[in-house]
Every structure is written in C-alpha cells, then in structure tokens.
GROMACS .gro file of N, CA and C in nm:
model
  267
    1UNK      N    1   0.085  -0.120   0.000
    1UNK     CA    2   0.000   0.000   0.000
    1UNK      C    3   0.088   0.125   0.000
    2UNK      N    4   0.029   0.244  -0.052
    2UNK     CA    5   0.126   0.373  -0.076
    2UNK      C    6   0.108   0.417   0.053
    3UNK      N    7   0.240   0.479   0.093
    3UNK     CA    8   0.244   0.573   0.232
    3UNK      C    9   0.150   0.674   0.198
    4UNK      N   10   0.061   0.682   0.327
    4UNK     CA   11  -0.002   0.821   0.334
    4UNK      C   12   0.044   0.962   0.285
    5UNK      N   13   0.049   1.058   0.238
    5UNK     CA   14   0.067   1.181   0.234
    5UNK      C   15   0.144   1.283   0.376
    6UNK      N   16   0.092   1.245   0.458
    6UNK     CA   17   0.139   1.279   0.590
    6UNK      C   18   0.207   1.178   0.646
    7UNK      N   19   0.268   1.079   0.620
    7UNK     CA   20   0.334   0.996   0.692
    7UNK      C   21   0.507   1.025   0.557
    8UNK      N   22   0.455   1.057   0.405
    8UNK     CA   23   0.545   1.074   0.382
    8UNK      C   24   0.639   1.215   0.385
    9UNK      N   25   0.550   1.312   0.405
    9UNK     CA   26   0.602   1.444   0.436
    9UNK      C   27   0.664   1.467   0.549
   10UNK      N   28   0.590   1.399   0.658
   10UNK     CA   29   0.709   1.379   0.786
   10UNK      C   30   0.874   1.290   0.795
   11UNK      N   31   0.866   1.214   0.646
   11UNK     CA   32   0.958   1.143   0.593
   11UNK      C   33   1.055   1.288   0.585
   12UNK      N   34   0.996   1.336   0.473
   12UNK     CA   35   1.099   1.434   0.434
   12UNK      C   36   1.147   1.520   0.543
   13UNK      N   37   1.059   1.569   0.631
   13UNK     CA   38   1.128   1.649   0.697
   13UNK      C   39   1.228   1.549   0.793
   14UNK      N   40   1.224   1.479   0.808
   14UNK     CA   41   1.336   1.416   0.896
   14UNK      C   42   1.444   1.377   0.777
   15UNK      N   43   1.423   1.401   0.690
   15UNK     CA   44   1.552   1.371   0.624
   15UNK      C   45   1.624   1.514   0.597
   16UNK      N   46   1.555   1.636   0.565
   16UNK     CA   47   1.541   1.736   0.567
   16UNK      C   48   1.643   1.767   0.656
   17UNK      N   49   1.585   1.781   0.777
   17UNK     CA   50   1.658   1.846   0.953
   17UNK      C   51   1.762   1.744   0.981
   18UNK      N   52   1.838   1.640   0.907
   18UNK     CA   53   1.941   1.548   0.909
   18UNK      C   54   2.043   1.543   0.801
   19UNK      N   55   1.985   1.682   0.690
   19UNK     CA   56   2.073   1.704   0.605
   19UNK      C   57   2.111   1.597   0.494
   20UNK      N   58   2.010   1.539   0.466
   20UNK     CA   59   1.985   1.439   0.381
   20UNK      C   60   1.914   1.512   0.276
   21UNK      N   61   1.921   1.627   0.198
   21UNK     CA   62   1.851   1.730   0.149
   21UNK      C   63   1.798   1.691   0.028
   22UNK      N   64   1.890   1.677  -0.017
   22UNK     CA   65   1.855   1.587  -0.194
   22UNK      C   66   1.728   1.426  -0.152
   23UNK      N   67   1.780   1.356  -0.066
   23UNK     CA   68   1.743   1.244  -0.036
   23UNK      C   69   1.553   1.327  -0.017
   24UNK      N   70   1.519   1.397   0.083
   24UNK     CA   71   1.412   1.482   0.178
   24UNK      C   72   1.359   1.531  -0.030
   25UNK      N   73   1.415   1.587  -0.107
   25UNK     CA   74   1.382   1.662  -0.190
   25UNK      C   75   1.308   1.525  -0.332
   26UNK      N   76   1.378   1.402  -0.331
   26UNK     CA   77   1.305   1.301  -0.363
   26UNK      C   78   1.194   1.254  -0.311
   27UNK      N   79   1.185   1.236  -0.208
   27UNK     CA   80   1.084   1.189  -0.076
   27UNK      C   81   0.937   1.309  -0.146
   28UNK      N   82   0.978   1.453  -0.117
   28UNK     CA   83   0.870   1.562  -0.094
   28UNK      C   84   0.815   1.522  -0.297
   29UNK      N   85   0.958   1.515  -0.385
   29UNK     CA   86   0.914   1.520  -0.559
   29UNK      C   87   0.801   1.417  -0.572
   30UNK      N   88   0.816   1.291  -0.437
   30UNK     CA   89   0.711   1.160  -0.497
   30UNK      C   90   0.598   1.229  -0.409
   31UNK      N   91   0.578   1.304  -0.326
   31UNK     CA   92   0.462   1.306  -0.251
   31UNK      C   93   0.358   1.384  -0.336
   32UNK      N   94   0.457   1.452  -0.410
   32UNK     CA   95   0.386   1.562  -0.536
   32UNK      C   96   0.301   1.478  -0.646
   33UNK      N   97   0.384   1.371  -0.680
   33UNK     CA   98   0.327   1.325  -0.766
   33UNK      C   99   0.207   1.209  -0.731
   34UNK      N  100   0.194   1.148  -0.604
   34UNK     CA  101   0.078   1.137  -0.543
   34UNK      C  102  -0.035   1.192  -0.504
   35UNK      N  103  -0.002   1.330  -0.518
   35UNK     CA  104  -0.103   1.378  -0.414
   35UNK      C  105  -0.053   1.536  -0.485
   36UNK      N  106  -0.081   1.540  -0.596
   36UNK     CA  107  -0.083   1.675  -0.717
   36UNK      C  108  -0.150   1.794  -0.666
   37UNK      N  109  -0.281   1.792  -0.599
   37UNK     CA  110  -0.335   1.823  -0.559
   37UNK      C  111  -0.356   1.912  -0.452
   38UNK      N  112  -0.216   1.880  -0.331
   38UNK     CA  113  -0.212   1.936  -0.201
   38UNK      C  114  -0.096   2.062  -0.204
   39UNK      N  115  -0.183   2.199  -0.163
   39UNK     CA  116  -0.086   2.245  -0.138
   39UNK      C  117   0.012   2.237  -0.041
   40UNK      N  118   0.062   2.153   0.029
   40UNK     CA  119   0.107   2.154   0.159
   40UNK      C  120   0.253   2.086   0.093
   41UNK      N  121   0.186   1.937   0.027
   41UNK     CA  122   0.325   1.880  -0.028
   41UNK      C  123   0.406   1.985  -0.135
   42UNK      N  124   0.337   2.073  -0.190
   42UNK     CA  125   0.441   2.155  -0.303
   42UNK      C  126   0.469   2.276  -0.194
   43UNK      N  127   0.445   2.308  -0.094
   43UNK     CA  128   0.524   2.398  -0.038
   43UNK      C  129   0.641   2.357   0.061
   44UNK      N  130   0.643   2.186   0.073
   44UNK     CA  131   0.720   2.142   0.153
   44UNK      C  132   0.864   2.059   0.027
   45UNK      N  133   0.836   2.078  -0.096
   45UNK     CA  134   0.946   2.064  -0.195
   45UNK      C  135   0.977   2.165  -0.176
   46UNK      N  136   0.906   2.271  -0.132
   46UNK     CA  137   0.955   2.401  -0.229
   46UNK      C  138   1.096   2.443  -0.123
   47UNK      N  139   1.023   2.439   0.020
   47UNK     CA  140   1.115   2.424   0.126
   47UNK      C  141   1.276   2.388   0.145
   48UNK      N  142   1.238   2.252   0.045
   48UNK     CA  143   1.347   2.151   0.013
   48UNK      C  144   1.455   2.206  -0.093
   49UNK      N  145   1.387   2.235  -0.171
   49UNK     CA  146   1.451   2.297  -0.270
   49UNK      C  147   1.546   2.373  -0.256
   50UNK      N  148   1.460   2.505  -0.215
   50UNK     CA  149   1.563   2.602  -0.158
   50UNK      C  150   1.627   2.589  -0.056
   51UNK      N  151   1.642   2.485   0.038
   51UNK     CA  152   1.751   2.446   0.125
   51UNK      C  153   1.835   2.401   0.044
   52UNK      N  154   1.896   2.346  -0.079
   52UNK     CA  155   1.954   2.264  -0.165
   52UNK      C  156   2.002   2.383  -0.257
   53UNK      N  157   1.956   2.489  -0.285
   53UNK     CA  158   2.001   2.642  -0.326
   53UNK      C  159   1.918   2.623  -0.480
   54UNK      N  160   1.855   2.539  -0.492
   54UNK     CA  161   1.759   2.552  -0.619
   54UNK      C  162   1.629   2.627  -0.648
   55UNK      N  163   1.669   2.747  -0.612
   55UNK     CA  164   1.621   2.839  -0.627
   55UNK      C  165   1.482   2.863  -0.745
   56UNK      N  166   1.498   2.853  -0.837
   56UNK     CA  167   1.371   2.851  -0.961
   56UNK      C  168   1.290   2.754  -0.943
   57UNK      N  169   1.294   2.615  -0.885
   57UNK     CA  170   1.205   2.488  -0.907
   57UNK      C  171   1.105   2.530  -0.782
   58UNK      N  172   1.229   2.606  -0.667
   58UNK     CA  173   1.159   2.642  -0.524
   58UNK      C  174   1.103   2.742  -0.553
   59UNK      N  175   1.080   2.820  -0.661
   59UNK     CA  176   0.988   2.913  -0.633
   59UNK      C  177   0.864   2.856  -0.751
   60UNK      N  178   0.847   2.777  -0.804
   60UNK     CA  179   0.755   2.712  -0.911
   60UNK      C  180   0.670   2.609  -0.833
   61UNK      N  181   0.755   2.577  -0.684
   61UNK     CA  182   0.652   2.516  -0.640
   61UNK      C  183   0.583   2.595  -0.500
   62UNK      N  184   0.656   2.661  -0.451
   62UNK     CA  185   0.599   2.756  -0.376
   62UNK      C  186   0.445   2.817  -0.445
   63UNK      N  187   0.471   2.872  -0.596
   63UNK     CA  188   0.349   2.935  -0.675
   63UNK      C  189   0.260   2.823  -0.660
   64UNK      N  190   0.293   2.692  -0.672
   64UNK     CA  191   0.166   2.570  -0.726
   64UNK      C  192   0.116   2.603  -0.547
   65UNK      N  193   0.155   2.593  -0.495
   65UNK     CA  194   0.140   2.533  -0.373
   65UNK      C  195   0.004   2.683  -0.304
   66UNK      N  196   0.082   2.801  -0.364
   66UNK     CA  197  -0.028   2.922  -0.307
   66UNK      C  198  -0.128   2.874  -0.408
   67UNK      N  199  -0.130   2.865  -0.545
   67UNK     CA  200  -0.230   2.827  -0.640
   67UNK      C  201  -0.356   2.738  -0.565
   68UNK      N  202  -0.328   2.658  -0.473
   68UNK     CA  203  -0.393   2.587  -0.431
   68UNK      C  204  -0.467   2.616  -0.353
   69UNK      N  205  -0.351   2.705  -0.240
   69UNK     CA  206  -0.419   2.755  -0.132
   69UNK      C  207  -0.394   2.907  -0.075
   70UNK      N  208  -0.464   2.994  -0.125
   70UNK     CA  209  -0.381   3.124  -0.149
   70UNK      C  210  -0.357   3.235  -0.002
   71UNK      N  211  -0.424   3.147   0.074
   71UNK     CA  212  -0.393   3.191   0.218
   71UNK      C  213  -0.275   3.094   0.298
   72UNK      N  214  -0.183   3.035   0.183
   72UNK     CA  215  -0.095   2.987   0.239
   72UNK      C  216   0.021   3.074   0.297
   73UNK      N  217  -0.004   3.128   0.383
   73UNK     CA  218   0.088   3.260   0.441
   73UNK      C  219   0.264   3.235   0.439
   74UNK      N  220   0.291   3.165   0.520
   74UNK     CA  221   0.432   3.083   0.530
   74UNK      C  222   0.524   3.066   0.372
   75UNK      N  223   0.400   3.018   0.259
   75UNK     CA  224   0.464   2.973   0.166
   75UNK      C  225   0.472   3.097   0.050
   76UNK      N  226   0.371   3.201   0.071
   76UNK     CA  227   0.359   3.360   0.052
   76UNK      C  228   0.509   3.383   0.131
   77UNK      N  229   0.538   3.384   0.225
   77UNK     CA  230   0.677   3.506   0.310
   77UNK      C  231   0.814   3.407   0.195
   78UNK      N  232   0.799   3.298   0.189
   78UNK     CA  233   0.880   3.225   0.121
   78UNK      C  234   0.913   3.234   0.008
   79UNK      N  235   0.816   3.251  -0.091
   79UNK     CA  236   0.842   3.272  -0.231
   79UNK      C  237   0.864   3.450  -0.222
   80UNK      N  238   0.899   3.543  -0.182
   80UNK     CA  239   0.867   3.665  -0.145
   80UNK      C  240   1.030   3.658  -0.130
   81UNK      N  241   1.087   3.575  -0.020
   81UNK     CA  242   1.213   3.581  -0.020
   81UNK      C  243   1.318   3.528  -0.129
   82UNK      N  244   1.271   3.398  -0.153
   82UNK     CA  245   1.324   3.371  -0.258
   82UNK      C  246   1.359   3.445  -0.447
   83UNK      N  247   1.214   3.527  -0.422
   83UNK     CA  248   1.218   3.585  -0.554
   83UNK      C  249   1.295   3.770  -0.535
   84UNK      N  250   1.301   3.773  -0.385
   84UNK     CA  251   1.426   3.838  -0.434
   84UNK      C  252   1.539   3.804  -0.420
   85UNK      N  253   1.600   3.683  -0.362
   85UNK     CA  254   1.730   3.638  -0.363
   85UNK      C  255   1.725   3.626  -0.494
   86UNK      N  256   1.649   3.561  -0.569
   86UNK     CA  257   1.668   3.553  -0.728
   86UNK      C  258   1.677   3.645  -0.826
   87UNK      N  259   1.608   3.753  -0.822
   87UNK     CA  260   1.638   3.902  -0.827
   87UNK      C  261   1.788   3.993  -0.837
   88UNK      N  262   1.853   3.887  -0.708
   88UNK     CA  263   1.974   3.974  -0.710
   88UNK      C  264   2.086   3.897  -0.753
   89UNK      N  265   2.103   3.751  -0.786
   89UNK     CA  266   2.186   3.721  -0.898
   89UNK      C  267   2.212   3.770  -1.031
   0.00000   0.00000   0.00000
C-alpha cells in the first residue's frame, strides 16, 4: 500500500533536519506526484529545494502550492524571499 501523504512528508522532513537534502527533496518530488493536488506537499518541496540552493524549481513550487491555497501565508513570506534572492543574482 502507498504511504499516506502525511506519513510521507514527515519522511521528508526528517531527512530534511538530518541534512539528507537531496534524499528529503526526492521523498517531498514523490509526494507531489501522489497527491498533485495538495498544497502543503508543493510547499514542503519548495522548502526543500531552496535548502539545496535551487532556487527557480523552489519558487515554481511555492506558486503551485499558493495556487492551491492562497492563504498559504508561510509559503507567501517564502516565495517573497526567494524571488528576491533571485532578483539579485
């Protein structure tokens, strides 16, 4: 049976906060593709991402992720930062 959605996002973040970043950033890419739908899993790649300094994918999923849910505040202050770190390259 497929891991839950929330059993695999808590995956990532423990791989995440153990610096397993790339590893956490596979984990969050499959939760996406399960579960297309949630903004929670594309703001928790997006997270990933830009811990990993991938800057453009993290802000493409940050957007899906407000798309979804546009009172996603956290993932609003996030893409906000990111798009001006990206800004100033």
């Amino acid at each position: 049976a497929a891991i839950d959605e929330e059993t695999m996002n808590r995956l990532g973040y423990v791989l995440l906060r153990g610096k397993k970043v790339k590893d956490a950033i596979e984990v969050f890419k499959q939760n996406v593709a399960d579960h297309p739908d949630s903004w929670n899993v594309h703001d928790s790649l997006g997270e990933a991402l830009a811990a990993d300094g991938q800057t453009a994918p993290a802000i493409q999923a940050y957007e899906r992720s407000l798309q979804l849910n546009p009172a996603n505040s956290g993932g609003a202050e996030a893409l906000k930062k990111l798009r001006a770190a990206a800004g100033r390259k």
